[in-house]
Short mmCIF file of C-alpha atoms in Angstrom, two decimals:
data_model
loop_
_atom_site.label_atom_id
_atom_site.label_comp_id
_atom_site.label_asym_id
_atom_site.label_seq_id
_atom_site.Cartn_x
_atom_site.Cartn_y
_atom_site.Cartn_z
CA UNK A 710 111.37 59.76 49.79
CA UNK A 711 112.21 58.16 52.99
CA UNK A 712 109.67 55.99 52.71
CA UNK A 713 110.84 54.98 48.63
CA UNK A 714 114.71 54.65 50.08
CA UNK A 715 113.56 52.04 53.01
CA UNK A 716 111.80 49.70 50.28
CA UNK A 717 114.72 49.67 48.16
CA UNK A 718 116.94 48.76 51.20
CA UNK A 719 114.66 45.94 52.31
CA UNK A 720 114.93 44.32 49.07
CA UNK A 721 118.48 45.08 48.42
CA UNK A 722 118.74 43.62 51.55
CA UNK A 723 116.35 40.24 51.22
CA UNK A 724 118.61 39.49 47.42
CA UNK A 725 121.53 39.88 49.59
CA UNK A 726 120.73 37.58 51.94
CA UNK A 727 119.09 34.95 49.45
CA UNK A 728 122.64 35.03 47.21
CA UNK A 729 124.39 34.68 50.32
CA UNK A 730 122.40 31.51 52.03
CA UNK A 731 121.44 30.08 48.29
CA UNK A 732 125.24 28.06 48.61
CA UNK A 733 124.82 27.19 52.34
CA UNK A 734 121.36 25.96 51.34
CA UNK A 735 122.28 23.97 47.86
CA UNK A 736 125.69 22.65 50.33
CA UNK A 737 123.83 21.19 53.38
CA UNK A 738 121.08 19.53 50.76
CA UNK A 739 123.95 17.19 49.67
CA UNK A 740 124.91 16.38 53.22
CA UNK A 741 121.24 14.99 53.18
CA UNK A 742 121.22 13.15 49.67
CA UNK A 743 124.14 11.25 51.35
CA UNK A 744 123.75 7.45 52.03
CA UNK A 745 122.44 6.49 55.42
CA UNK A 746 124.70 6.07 58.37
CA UNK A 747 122.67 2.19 58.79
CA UNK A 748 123.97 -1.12 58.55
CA UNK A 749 122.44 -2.67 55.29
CA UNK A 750 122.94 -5.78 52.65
CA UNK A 751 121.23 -6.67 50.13
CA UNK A 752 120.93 -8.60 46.72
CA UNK A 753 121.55 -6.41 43.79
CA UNK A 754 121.93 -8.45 40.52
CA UNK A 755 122.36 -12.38 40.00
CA UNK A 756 126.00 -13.07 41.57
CA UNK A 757 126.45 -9.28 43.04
CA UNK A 758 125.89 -8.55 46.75
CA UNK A 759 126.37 -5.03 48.64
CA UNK A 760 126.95 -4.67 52.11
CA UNK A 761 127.20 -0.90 54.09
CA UNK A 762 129.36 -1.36 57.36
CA UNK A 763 129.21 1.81 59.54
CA UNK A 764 131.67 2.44 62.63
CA UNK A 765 132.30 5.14 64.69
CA UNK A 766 135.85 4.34 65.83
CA UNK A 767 138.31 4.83 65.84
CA UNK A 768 136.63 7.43 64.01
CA UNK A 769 133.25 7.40 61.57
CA UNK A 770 133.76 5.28 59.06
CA UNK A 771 131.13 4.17 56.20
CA UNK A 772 132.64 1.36 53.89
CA UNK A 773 130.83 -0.44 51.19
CA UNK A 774 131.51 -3.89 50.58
CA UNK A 775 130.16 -5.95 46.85
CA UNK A 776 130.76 -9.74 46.38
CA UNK A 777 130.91 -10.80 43.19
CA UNK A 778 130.67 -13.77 42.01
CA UNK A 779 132.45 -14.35 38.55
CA UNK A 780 130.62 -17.77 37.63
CA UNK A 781 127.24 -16.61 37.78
CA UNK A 782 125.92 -17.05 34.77
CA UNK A 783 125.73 -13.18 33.19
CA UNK A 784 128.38 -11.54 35.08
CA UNK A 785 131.07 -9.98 32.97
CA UNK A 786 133.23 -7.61 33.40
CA UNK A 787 134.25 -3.98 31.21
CA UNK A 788 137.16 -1.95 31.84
CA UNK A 789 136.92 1.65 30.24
CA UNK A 790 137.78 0.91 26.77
CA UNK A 791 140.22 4.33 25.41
CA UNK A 792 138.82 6.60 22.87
CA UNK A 793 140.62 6.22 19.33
CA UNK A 794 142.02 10.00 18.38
CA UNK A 795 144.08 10.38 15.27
CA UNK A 796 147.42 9.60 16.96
CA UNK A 797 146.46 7.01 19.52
CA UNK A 798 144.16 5.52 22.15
CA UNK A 799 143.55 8.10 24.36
CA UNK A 800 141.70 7.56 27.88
CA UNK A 801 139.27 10.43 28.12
CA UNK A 802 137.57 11.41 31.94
CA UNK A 803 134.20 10.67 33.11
CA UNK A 804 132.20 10.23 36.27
CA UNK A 805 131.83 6.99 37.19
CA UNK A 806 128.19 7.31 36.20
CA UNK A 807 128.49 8.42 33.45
CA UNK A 808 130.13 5.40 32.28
CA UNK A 809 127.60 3.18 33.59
CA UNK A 810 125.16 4.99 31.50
CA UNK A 811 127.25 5.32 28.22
CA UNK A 812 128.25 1.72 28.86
CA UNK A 813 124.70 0.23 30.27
CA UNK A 814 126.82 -1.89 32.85
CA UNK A 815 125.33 -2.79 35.90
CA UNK A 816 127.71 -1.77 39.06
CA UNK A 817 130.74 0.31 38.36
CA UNK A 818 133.64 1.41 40.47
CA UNK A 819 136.74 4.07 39.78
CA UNK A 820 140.10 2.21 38.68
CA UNK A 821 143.65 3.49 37.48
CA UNK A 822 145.21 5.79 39.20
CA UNK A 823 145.65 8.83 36.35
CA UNK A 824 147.36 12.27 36.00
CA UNK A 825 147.27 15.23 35.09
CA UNK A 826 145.11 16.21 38.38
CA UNK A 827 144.16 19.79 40.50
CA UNK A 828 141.56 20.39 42.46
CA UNK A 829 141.99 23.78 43.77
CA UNK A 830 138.30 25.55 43.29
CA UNK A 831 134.97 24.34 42.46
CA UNK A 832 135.36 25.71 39.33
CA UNK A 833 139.05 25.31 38.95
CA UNK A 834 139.94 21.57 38.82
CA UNK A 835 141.03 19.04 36.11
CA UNK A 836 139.84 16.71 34.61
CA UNK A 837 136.92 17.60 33.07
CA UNK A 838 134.28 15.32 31.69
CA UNK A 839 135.90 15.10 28.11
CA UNK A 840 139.07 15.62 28.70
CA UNK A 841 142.06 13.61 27.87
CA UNK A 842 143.96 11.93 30.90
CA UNK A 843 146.71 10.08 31.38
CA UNK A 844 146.60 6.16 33.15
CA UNK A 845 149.38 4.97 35.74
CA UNK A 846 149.58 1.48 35.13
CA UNK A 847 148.23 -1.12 32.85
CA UNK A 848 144.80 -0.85 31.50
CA UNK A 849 143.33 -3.54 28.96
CA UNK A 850 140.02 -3.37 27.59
CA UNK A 851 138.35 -6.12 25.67
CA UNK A 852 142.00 -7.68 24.93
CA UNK A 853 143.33 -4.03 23.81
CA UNK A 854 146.09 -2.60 26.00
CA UNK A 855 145.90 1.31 25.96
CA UNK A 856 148.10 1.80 28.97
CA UNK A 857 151.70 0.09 29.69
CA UNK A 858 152.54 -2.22 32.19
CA UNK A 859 154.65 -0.84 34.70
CA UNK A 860 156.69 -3.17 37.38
CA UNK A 861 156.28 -0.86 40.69
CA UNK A 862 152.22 -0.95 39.68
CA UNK A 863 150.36 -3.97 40.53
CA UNK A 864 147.51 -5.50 38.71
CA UNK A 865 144.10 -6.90 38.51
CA UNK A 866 143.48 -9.25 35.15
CA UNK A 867 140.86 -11.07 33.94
CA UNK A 868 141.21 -13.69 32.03
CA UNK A 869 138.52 -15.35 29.01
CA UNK A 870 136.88 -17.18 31.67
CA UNK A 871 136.25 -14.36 33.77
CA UNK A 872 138.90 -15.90 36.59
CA UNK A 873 140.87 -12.82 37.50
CA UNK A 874 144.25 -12.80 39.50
CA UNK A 875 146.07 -10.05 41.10
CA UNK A 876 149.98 -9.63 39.55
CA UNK A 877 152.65 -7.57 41.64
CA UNK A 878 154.62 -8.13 38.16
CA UNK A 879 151.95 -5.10 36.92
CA UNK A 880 152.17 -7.05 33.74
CA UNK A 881 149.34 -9.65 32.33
CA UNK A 882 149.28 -12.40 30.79
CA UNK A 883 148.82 -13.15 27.02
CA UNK A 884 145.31 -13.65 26.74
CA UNK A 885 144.08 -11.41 29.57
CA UNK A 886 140.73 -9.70 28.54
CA UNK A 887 140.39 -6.64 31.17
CA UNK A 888 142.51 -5.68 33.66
CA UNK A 889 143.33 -2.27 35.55
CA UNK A 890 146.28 -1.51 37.98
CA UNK A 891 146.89 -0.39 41.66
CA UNK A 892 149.72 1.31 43.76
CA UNK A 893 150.08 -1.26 46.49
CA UNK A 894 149.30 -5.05 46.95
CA UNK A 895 147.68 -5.35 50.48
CA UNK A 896 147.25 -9.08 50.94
CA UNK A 897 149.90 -11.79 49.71
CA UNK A 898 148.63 -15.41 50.21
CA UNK A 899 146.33 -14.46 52.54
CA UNK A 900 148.86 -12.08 54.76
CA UNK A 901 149.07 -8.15 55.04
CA UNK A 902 151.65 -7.14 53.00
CA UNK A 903 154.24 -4.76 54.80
CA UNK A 904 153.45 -1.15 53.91
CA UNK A 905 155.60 0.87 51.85
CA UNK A 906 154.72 4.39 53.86
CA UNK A 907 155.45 4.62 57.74
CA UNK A 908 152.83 4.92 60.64
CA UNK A 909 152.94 8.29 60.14
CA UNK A 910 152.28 9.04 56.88
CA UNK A 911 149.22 6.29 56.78
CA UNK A 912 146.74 8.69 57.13
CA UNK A 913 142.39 7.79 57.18
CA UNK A 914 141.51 8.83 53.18
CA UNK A 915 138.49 7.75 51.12
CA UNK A 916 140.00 4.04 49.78
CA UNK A 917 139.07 2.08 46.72
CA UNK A 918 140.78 -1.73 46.82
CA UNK A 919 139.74 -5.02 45.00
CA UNK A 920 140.60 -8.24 46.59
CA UNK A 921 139.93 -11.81 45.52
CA UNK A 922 139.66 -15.72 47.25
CA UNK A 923 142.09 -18.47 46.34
CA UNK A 924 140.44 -19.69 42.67
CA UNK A 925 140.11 -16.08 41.88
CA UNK A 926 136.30 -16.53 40.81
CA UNK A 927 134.76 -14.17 44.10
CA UNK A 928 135.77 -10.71 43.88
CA UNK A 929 135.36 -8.20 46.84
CA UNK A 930 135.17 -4.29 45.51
CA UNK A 931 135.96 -1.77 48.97
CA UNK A 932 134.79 1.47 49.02
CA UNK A 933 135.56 3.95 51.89
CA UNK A 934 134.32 7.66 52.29
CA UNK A 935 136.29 9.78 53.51
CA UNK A 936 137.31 14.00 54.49
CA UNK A 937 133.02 13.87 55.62
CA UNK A 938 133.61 14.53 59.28
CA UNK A 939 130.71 13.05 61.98
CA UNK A 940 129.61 11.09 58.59
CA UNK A 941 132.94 8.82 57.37
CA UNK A 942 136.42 10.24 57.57
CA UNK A 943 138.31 7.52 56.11
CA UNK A 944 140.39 4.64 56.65
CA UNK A 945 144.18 4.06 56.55
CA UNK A 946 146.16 1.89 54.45
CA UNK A 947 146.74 -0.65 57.75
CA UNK A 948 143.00 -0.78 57.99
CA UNK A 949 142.27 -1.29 54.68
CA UNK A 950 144.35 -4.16 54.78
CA UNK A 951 142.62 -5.25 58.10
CA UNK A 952 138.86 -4.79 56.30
CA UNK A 953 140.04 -7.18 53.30
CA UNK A 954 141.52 -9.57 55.14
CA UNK A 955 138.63 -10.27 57.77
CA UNK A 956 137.12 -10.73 54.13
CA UNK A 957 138.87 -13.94 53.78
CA UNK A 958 140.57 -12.39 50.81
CA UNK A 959 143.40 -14.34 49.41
CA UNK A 960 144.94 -11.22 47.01
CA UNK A 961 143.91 -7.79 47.36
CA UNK A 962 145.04 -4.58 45.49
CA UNK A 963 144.40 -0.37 46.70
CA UNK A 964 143.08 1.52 44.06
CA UNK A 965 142.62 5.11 43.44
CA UNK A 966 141.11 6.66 46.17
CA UNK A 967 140.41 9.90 48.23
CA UNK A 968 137.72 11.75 45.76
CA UNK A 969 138.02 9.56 43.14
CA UNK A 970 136.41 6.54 45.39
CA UNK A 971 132.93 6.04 43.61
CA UNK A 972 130.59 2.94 43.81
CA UNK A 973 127.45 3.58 41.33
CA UNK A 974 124.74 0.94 40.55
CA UNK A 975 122.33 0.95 37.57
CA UNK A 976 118.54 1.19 38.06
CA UNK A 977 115.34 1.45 36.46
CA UNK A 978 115.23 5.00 37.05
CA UNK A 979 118.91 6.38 35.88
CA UNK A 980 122.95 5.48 37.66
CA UNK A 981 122.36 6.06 41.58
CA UNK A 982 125.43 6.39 43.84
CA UNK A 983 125.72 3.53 46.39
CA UNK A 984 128.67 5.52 48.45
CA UNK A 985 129.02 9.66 49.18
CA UNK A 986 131.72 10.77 46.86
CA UNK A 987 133.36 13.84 47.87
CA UNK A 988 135.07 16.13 45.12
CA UNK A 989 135.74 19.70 45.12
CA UNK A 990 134.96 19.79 48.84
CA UNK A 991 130.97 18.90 48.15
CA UNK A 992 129.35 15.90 49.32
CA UNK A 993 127.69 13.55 46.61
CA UNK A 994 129.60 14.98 43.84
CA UNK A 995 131.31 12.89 41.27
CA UNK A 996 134.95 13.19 40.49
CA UNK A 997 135.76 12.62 36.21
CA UNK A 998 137.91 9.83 36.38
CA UNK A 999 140.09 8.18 33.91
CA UNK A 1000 138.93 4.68 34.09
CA UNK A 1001 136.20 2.43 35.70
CA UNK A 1002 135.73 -1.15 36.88
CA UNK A 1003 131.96 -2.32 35.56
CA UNK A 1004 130.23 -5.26 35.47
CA UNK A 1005 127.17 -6.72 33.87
CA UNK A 1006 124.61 -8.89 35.65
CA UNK A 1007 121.18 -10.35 35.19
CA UNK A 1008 118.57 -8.61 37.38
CA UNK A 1009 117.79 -10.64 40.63
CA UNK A 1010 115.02 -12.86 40.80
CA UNK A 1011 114.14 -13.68 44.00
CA UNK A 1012 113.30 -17.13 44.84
CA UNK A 1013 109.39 -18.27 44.86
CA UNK A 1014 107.86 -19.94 47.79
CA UNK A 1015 104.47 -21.72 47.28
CA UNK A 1016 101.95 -20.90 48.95
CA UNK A 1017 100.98 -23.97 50.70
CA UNK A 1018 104.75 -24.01 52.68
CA UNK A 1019 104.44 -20.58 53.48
CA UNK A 1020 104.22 -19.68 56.75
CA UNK A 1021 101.63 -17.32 58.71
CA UNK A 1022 99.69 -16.99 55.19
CA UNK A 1023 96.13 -18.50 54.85
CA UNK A 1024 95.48 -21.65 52.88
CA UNK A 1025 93.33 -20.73 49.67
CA UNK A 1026 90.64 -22.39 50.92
CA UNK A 1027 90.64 -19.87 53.94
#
């Protein structure tokens, strides 16, 4: 009987044990799916160029830089379009890749900022995939406005021939084909723009900004991680503003950040996450979002070099 009660212990004890390491397990796998702390840039589509920059002061930092460039012939741009409901145009939430499936877009970045929000459990937070959201700021999708201008939100438009210009108005022009708005201009002509929050408030976050050159035809997207401590904690708002402007950026606008900064690119093989969202707490997860920032673009082609000018290869004659 002894014997019976000790083998029902052990495995009591083993199920225990597995239900208690199972989350630590599943948790620290998603520290390892995360991006690598390296320097890298590379090509990604015709006209669209990323760049990981990795610090480690004044504290870790991992930002991820694209250049776009808006002439290049098969780069377009898609805001989020609404969903049509019975009453109105209602924005509804999704990850950021799951718009770049849904949508087939190439390169896709979180936009508006958006309400109603909580985050208070991993199984206790809103929004939902699905579920109906509200934007802050203007938000035009293929010509259709489905969220108001408003005058203390700045904004990003594009216009028909893809030239896009940064407005601290928050309101675009007639004619404007996509556009999606901030909280805060950073750069004005080329200079920082004076902060509305004091030293002590700007606190390192996860950031999301878009910035753009004189002619508004290159476009910079900025994505910072942040709250990943010994991986990238985050930038403030005066750094931000230092990062776009060693850019050479002429305009530049803060997005939505902290877990809703998300930078997703579209492969053969599925949507794969260029930066290490955090939401809920856990590494590599995606935050539902009310809006996105996509773009289409030709695949690469790399440039051909004959044979007889390349060097260190054989002739064909041997």
């Amino acid at each position: 009987m002894k014997d019976l009660y000790q083998v029902y212990y052990k495995r009591w004890l083993a199920i225990v044990t597995v239900f208690l390491l199972l989350p630590l397990i599943l948790y620290s796998r998603l520290y390892f799916l995360r991006p690598p702390s390296t320097n890298e840039e590379r090509i990604l589509f015709e006209g669209i160029v990323y760049q990981r920059q990795v610090y480690s002061t004044p504290r870790p930092q991992i930002i991820h830089l694209i250049a776009v460039d808006l002439t290049k012939p098969g780069v377009r741009v898609l805001v989020t379009p609404a969903k049509a409901t019975v009453d109105y145009e209602q924005p509804q939430a999704r990850t950021t890749s799951e718009f770049v499936r849904e949508f087939q877009v190439q390169l896709a970045m979180n936009a508006n900022f958006f309400f109603p929000f909580r985050e208070n459990t991993p199984w206790d937070y809103y929004p939902h995939s699905g579920d109906g959201v509200n934007l802050v700021g203007q938000a035009i999708s293929n010509g259709t406005q489905y969220s108001s201008a408003e005058r203390s939100w700045p904004v990003l438009c594009f216009l028909n021939d893809n030239r896009a210009q940064i407005l601290e108005s928050g309101d675009c022009p007639q004619g404007t084909q996509m556009a999606t708005a901030g909280n805060q201009v950073l750069l004005k002509d080329g200079t920082p723009v004076r902060l509305a929050q004091s030293s002590g408030k700007d606190k390192p976050y996860g950031r999301a900004a878009v910035a753009l050159n004189e002619d508004g035809y290159k476009l910079w997207l900025i994505v910072v991680d942040g709250k990943q401590p010994f991986y990238s904690e985050g930038v403030t708002m005066a750094e931000l503003t230092e990062i776009v402007k060693e850019l050479g950026a002429h305009t530049a606008l803060n997005l939505d950040g902290g877990g809703s900064s998300t930078l997703v690119m579209a492969t053969p093989n599925g949507s794969t996450l260029l930066n290490s969202p955090i939401h809920n707490k856990l590494p590599m997860n995606e935050r539902p979002i009310a809006n996105h920032l996509g773009f289409y673009a030709n695949a690469y082609q790399a440039p051909t070099i004959p044979l007889s000018s390349s060097k260190g290869l054989p002739s064909p004659e041997g």
